[in-house]
Short mmCIF file of C-alpha atoms in Angstrom, two decimals:
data_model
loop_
_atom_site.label_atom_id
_atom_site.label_comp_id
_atom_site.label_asym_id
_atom_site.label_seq_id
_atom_site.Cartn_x
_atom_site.Cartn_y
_atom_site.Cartn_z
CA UNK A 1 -0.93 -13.57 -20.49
CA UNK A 2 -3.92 -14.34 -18.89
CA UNK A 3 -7.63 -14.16 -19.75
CA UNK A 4 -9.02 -14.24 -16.56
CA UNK A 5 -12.80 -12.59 -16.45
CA UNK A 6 -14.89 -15.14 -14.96
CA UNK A 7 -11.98 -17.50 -13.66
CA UNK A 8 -13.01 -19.11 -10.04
CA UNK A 9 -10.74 -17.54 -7.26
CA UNK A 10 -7.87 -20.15 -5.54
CA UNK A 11 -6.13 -19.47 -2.73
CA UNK A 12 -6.40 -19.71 1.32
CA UNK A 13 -9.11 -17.38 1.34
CA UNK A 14 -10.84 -19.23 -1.79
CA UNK A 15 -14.22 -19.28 -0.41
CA UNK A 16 -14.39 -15.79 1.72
CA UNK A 17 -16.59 -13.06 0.28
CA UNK A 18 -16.00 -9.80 0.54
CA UNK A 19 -18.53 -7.03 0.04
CA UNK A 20 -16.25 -3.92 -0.54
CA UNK A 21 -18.15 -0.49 -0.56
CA UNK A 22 -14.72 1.22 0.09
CA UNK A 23 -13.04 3.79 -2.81
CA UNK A 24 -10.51 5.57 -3.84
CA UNK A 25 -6.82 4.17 -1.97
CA UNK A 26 -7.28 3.34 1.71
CA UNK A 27 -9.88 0.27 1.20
CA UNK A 28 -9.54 -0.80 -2.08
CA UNK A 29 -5.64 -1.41 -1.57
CA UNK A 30 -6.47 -3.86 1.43
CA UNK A 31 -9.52 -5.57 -0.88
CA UNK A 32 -7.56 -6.02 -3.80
CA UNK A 33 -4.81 -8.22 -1.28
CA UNK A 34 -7.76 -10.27 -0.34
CA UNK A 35 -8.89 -10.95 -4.03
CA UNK A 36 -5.08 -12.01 -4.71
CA UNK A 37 -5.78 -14.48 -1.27
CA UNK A 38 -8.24 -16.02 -3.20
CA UNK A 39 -11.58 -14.23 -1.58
CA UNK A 40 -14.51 -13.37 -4.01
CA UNK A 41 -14.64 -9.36 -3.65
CA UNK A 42 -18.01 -7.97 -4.83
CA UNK A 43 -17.15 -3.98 -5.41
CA UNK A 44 -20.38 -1.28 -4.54
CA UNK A 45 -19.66 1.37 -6.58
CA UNK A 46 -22.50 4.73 -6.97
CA UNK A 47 -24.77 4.17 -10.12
CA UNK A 48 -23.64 6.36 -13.34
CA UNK A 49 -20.12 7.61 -11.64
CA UNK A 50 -18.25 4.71 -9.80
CA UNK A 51 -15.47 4.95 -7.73
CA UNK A 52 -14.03 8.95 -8.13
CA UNK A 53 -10.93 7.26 -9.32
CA UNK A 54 -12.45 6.13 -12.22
CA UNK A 55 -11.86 9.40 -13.93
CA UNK A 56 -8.25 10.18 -12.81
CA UNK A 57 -6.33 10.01 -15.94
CA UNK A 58 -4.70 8.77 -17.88
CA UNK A 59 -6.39 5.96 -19.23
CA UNK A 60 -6.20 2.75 -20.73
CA UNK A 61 -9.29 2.48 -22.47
CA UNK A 62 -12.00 3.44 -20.40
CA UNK A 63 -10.26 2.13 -17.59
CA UNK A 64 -8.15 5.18 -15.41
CA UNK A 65 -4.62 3.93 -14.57
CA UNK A 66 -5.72 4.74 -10.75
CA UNK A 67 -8.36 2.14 -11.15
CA UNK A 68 -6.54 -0.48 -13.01
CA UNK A 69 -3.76 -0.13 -10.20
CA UNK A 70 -6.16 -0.90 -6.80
CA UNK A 71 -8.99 -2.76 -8.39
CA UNK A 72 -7.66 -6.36 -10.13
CA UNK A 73 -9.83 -9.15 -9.61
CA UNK A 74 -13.15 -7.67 -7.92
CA UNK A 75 -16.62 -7.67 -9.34
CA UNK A 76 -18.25 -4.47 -9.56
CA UNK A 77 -21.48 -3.70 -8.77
CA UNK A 78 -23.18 -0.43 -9.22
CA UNK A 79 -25.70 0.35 -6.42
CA UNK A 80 -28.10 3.38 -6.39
CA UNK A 81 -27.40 3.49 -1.83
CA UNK A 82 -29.63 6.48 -1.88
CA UNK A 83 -32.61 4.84 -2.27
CA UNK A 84 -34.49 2.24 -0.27
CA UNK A 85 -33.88 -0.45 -2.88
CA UNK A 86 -30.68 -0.13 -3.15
CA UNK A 87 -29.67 -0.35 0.39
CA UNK A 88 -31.50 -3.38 0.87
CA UNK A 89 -29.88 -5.32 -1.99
CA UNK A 90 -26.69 -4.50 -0.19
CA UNK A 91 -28.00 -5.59 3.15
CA UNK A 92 -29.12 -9.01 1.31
CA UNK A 93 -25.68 -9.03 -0.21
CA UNK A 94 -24.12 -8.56 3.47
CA UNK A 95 -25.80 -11.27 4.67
CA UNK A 96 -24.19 -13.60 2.61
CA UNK A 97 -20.57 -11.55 3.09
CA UNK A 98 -18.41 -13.32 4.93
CA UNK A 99 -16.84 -9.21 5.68
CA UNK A 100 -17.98 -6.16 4.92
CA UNK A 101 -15.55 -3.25 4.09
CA UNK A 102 -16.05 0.84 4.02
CA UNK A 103 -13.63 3.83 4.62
CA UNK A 104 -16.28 6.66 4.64
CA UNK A 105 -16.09 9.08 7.46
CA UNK A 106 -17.90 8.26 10.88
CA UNK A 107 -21.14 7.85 11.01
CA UNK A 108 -22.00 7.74 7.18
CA UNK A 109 -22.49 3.95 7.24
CA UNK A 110 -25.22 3.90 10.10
CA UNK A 111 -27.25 7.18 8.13
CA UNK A 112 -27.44 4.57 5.23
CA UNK A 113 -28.89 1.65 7.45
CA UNK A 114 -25.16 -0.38 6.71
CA UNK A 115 -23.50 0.00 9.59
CA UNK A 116 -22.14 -2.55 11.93
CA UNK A 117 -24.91 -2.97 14.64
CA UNK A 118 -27.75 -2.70 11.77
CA UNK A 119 -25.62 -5.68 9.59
CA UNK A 120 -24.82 -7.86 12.48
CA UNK A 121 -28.82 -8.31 13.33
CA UNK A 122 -28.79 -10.68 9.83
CA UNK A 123 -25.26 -11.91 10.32
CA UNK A 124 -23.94 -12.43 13.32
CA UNK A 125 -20.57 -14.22 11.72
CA UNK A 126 -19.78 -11.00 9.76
CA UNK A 127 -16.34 -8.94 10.36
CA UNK A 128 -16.79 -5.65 9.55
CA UNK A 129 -13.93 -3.09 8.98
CA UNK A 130 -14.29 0.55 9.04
CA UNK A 131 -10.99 2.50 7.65
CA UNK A 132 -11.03 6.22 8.22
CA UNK A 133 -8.72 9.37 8.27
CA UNK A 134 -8.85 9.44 11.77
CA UNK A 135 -11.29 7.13 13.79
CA UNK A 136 -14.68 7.93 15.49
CA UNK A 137 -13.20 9.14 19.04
CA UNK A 138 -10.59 11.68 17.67
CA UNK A 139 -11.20 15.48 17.71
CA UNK A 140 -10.24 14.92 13.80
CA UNK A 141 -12.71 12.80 13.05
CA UNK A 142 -15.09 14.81 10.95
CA UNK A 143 -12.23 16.32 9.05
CA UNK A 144 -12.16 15.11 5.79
CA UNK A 145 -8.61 13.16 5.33
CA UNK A 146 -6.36 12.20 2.11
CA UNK A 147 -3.19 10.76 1.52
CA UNK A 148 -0.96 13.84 2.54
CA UNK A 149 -2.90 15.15 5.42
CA UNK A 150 -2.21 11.65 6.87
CA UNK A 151 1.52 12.60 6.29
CA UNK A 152 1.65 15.64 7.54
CA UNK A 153 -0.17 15.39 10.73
CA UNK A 154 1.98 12.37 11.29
CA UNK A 155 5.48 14.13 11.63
CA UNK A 156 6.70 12.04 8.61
CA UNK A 157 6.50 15.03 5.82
CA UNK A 158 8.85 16.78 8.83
CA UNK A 159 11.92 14.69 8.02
CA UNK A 160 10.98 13.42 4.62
CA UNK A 161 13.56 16.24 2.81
CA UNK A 162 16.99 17.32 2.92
CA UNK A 163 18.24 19.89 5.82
CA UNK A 164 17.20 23.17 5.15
CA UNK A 165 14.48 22.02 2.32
CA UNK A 166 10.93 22.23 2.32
CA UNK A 167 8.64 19.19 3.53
CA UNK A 168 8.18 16.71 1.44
CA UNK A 169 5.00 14.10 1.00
CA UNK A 170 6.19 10.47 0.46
CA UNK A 171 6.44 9.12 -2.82
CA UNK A 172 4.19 6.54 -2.42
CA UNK A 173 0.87 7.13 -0.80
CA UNK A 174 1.55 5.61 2.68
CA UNK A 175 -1.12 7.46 4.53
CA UNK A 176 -3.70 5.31 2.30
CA UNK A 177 -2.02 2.26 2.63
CA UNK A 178 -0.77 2.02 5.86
CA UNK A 179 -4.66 2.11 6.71
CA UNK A 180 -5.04 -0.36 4.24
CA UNK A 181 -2.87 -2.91 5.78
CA UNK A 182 -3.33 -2.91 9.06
CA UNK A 183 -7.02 -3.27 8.16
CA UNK A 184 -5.85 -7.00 6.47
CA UNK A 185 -3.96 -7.81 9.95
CA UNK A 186 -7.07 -6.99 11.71
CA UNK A 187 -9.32 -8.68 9.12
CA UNK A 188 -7.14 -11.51 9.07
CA UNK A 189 -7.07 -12.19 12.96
CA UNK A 190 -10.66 -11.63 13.27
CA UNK A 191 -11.14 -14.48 10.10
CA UNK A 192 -9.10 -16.70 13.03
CA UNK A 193 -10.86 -15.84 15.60
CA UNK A 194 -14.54 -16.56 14.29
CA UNK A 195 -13.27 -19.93 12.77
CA UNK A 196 -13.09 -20.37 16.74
CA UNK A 197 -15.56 -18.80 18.12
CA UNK A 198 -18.32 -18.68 14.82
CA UNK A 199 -18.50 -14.90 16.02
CA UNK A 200 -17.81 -12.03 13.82
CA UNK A 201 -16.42 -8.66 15.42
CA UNK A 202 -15.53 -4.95 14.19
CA UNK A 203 -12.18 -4.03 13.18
CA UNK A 204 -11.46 -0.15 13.10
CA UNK A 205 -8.59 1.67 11.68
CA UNK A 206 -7.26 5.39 11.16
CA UNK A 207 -5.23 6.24 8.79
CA UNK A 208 -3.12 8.61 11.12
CA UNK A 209 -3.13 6.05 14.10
CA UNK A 210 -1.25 3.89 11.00
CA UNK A 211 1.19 6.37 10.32
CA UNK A 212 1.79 6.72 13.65
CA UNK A 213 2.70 3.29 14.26
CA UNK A 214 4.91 3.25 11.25
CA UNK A 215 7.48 6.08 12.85
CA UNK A 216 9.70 2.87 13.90
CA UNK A 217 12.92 4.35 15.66
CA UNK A 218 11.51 8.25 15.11
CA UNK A 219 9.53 8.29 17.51
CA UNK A 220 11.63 6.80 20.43
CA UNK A 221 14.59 9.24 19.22
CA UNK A 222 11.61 11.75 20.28
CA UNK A 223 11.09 9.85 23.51
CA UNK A 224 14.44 9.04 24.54
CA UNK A 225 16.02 12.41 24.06
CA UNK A 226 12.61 14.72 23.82
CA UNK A 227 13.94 16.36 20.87
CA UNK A 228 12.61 15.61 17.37
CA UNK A 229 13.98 13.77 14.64
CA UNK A 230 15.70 16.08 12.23
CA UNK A 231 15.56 15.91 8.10
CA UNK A 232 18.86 13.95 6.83
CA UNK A 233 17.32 13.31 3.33
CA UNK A 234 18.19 10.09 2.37
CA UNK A 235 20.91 9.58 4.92
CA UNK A 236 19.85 7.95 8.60
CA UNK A 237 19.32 10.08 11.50
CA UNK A 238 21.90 7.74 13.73
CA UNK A 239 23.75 5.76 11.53
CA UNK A 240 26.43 6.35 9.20
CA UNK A 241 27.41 5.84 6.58
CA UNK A 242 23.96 5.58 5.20
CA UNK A 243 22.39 6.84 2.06
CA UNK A 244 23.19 8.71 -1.41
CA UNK A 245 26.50 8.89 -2.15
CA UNK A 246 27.27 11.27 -5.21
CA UNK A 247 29.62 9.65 -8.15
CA UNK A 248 30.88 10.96 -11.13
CA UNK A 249 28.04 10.64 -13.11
CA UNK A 250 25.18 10.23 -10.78
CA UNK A 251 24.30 8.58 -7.39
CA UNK A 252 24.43 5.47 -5.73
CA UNK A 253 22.82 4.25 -2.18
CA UNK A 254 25.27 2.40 0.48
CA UNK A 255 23.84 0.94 3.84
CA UNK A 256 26.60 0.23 6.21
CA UNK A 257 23.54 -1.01 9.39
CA UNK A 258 26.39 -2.35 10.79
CA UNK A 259 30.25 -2.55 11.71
CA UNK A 260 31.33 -5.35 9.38
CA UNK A 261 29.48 -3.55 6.15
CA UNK A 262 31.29 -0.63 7.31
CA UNK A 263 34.82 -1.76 7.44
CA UNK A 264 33.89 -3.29 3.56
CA UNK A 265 32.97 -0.01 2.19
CA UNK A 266 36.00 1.61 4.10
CA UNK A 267 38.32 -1.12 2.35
CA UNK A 268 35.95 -0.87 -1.10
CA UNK A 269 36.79 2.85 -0.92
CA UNK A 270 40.60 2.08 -0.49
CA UNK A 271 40.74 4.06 2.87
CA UNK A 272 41.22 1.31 5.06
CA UNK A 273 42.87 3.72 7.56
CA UNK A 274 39.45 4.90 8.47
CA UNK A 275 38.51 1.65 10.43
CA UNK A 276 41.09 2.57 12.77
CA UNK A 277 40.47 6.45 12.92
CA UNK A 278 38.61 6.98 15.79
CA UNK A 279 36.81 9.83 14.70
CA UNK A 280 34.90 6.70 12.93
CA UNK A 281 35.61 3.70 14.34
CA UNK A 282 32.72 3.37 16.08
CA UNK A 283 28.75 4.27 15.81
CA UNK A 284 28.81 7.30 17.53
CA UNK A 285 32.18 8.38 16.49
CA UNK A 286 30.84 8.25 12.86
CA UNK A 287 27.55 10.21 14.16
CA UNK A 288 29.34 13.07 15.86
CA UNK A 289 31.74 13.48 12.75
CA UNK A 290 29.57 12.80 9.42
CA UNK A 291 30.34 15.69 7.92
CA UNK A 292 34.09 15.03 7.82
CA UNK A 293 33.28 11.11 7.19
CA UNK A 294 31.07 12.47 3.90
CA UNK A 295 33.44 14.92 2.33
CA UNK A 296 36.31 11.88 2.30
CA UNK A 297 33.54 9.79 0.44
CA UNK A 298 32.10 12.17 -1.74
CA UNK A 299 36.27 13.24 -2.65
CA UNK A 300 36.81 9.39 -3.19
CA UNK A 301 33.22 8.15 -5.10
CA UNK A 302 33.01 11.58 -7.25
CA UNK A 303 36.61 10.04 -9.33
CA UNK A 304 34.57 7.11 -10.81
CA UNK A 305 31.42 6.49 -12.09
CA UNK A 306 28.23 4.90 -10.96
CA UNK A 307 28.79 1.31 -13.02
CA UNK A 308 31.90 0.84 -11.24
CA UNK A 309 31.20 1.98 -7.47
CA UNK A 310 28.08 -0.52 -7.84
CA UNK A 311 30.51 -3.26 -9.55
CA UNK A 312 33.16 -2.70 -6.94
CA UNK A 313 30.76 -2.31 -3.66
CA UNK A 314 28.98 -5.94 -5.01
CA UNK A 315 32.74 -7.28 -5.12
CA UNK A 316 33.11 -5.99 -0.74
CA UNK A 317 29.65 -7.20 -0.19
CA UNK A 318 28.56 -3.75 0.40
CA UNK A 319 24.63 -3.28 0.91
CA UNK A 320 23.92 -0.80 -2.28
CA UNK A 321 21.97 -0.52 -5.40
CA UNK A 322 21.48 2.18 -8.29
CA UNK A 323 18.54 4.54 -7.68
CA UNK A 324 15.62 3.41 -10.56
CA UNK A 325 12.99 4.86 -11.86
CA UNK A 326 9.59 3.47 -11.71
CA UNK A 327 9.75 2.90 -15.34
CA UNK A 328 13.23 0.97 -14.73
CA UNK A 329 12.50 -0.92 -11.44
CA UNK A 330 9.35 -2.49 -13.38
CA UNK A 331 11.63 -3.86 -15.70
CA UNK A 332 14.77 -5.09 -13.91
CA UNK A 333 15.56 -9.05 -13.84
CA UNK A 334 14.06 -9.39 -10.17
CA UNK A 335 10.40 -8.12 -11.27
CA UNK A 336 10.92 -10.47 -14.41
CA UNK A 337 12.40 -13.34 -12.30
CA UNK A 338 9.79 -13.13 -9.71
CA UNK A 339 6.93 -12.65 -11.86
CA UNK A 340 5.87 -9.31 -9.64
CA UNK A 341 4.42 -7.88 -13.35
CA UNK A 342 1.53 -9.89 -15.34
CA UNK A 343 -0.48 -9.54 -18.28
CA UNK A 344 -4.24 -9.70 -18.48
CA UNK A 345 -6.64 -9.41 -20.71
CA UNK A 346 -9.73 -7.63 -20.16
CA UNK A 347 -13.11 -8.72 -22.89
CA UNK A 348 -13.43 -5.03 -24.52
CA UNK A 349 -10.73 -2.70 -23.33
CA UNK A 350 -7.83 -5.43 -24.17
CA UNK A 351 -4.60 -6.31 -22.97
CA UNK A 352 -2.65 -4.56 -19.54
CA UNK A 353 -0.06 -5.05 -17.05
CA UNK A 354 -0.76 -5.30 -14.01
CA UNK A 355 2.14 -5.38 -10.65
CA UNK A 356 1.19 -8.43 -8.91
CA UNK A 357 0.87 -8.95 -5.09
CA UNK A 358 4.12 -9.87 -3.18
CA UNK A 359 2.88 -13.20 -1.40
CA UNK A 360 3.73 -16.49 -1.93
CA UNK A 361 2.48 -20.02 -0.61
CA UNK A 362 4.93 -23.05 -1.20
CA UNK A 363 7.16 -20.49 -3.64
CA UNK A 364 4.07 -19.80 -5.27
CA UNK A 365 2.57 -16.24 -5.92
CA UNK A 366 -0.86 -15.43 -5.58
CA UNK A 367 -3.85 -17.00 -8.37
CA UNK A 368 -3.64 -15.44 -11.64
CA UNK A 369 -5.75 -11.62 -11.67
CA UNK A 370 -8.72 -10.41 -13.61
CA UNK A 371 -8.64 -7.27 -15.37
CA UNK A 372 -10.57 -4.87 -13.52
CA UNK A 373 -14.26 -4.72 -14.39
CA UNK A 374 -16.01 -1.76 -16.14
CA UNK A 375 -18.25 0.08 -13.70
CA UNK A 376 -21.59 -2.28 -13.33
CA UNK A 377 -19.91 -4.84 -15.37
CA UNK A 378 -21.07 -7.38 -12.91
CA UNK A 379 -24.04 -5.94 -11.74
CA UNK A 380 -26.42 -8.83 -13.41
CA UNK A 381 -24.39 -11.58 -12.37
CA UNK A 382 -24.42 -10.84 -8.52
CA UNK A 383 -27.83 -10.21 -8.82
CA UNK A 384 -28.77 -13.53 -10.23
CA UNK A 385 -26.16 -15.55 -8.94
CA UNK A 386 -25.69 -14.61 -5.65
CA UNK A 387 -29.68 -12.73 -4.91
CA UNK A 388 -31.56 -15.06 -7.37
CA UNK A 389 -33.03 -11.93 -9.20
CA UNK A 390 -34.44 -12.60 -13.04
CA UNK A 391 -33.90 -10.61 -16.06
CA UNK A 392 -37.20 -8.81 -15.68
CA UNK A 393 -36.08 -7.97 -12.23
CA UNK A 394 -32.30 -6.71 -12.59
CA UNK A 395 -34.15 -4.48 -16.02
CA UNK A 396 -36.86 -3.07 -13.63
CA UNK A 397 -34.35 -2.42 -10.83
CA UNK A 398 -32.27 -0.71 -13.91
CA UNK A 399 -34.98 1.42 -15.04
CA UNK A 400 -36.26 2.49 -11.67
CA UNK A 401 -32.40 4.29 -11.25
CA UNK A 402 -31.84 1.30 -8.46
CA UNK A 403 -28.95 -0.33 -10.41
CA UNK A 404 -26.34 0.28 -13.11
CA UNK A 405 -24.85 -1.93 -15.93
#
């Protein structure tokens, strides 16, 4: 367990500051990977309310599990950016930012006085990222844009069911956080490029355009053969066999990508005949005949249960696993082993896990975390560290409505 509060930040972006006036998913996601990099990430959150997902329940503490999950290691500030004060403490902090981050819609940014033109004038080394639902030229873009409206103007909700079923969002918010991380590739590569150049530059990102990119092989199905992808639930729209196979006492996944894993689940099944049938000996023999290929290894997998298709397919080498719940996949050997979970301890709303981020250096993983802060928990400390403000100031900026704590 770690007690972590007012730790120094390590890691190859120990030194980077980040002033982070994103909320909610898309933004806070991609500034939470840059704390666990090591950058100091100074949060500007609204005076008396915070970031809206501070009152999603349920809680730990005061602390909303929504928070807790997108907001480790970041100091929060709470800034009154409605009045004149307040926006100027943030353009002081920017100054000093080494980026700035925000996924409000077009246009909000520059009606505060914070957008990129107006903070480049004082800092002409500063990257600034914008994240949005859909991106200041699209005929979207003053829609208003969450998580599943990402999804389904994507095409992914489309094919994200079984035939014949309703759409289906994701399970995991990917609209959000594909924004979120192609924001760090742009934010990384423009880090790169002003360690060059000493020049900062704007990185823009949509959520949909993120989405989009993510289709993989779905969309060129689309443009190879101009038709669609169809739903095939949790089996693969060209490859078989591929997906949830049903045993006698529940499910298990098999992933035969290619010819040799295919012939080992044929010969795990004990239907080695079927290597040589040519109704599936080959890719699109399989394709054209799935049905038939699925009834022989439902008929076969539905005699024994799920502990011994998993103990026999690990004996052929056959790509598979048991399908975990969240609960379950937190606490298998390979989260343990890899140290993906950690405990931290925050000063007055005590001890909680946390899932770690998924990057190593040298074998390592990423600096140990800090809880995440109450809202204005660090509001006096930027102030006087990082501004140079005294007491009397931050109390007078507190009383005037300018600040929280």
């Amino acid at each position: 367990m770690t007690d972590t509060q007012s730790s120094p930040s390590s890691g190859p972006l120990a030194g980077i500051k980040v002033l982070d006036f994103s909320r909610i998913l898309s933004g806070p996601y991609a500034s939470m990977v840059l704390a666990d990099l090591g950058a100091e990430v100074i949060k500007i959150e609204p005076v008396g309310k915070g970031d809206e997902t501070r009152n999603f329940p349920p809680f730990h503490g005061e602390l909303s599990h929504y928070y807790i999950a997108l907001n480790r290691s970041k100091k929060s500030v709470a800034l009154n950016l409605k009045s004149e004060e307040g926006v100027q403490i943030a353009r002081d902090l920017a100054r000093q930012s080494d980026i700035v981050l925000e996924n409000f819609r077009p246009g909000v940014m520059d009606r505060l006085g914070l957008g990129y033109e107006q903070l480049r004038q004082d800092n002409a080394g500063l990257i600034y990222c914008s994240i949005s639902g859909f991106g200041e030229n699209s005929p979207l873009g003053d829609k208003p844009a969450f998580d599943i409206v990402a999804q389904a103007l994507s095409g992914v909700m489309s094919v994200n069911r079984e035939p014949g079923q309703a759409p289906n969002k994701l399970g995991v918010p990917l609209g959000d956080m594909a924004g979120s991380i192609f924001s760090l590739f742009g934010l990384l590569a423009a880090l790169h490029e002003r360690s060059v150049t000493g020049k900062g530059r704007r990185v823009e990102v949509a959520m949909l355009d993120s989405l989009i990119a993510l289709q993989g092989y779905l969309s060129q199905i689309y443009f190879v053969t101009g038709q669609s992808p169809q739903p095939v639930g949790t089996q693969h729209p060209s490859i078989v066999p591929y997906g949830s196979f049903p045993t006698s006492d529940g499910h298990v996944i098999v992933a035969c990508l290619t010819e040799r894993f295919w012939h080992n689940f044929a010969r795990c099944l004990g239907e080695d005949g079927l290597i040589e049938d040519p109704r599936f000996a080959l890719y699109d023999a399989r394709l054209a005949n799935r049905d038939a290929l699925h009834e022989i290894i439902h008929r076969r997998m539905t005699q024994e249960t799920t502990d011994y298709w998993l103990a026999r397919l690990g004996e052929y080498d056959v790509p598979s696993a048991p399908i975990l719940s969240i609960g379950d996949a937190l606490e298998q050997a390979h989260v343990q082993d890899r140290a993906l979970v950690e405990t931290v301890r925050h000063p007055s709303q005590g001890e909680m896990r946390l899932v770690r981020g998924p990057i190593r250096f040298d074998g390592e993983g990423p600096a140990a975390a800090r809880a995440p802060s109450l809202l204005g928990e660090n509001t006096p400390q930027v102030l006087a560290d990082v501004l140079g403000y005294g007491p009397e100031d931050i109390a007078a900026l507190a009383a005037r409505g300018v600040v929280g704590s």
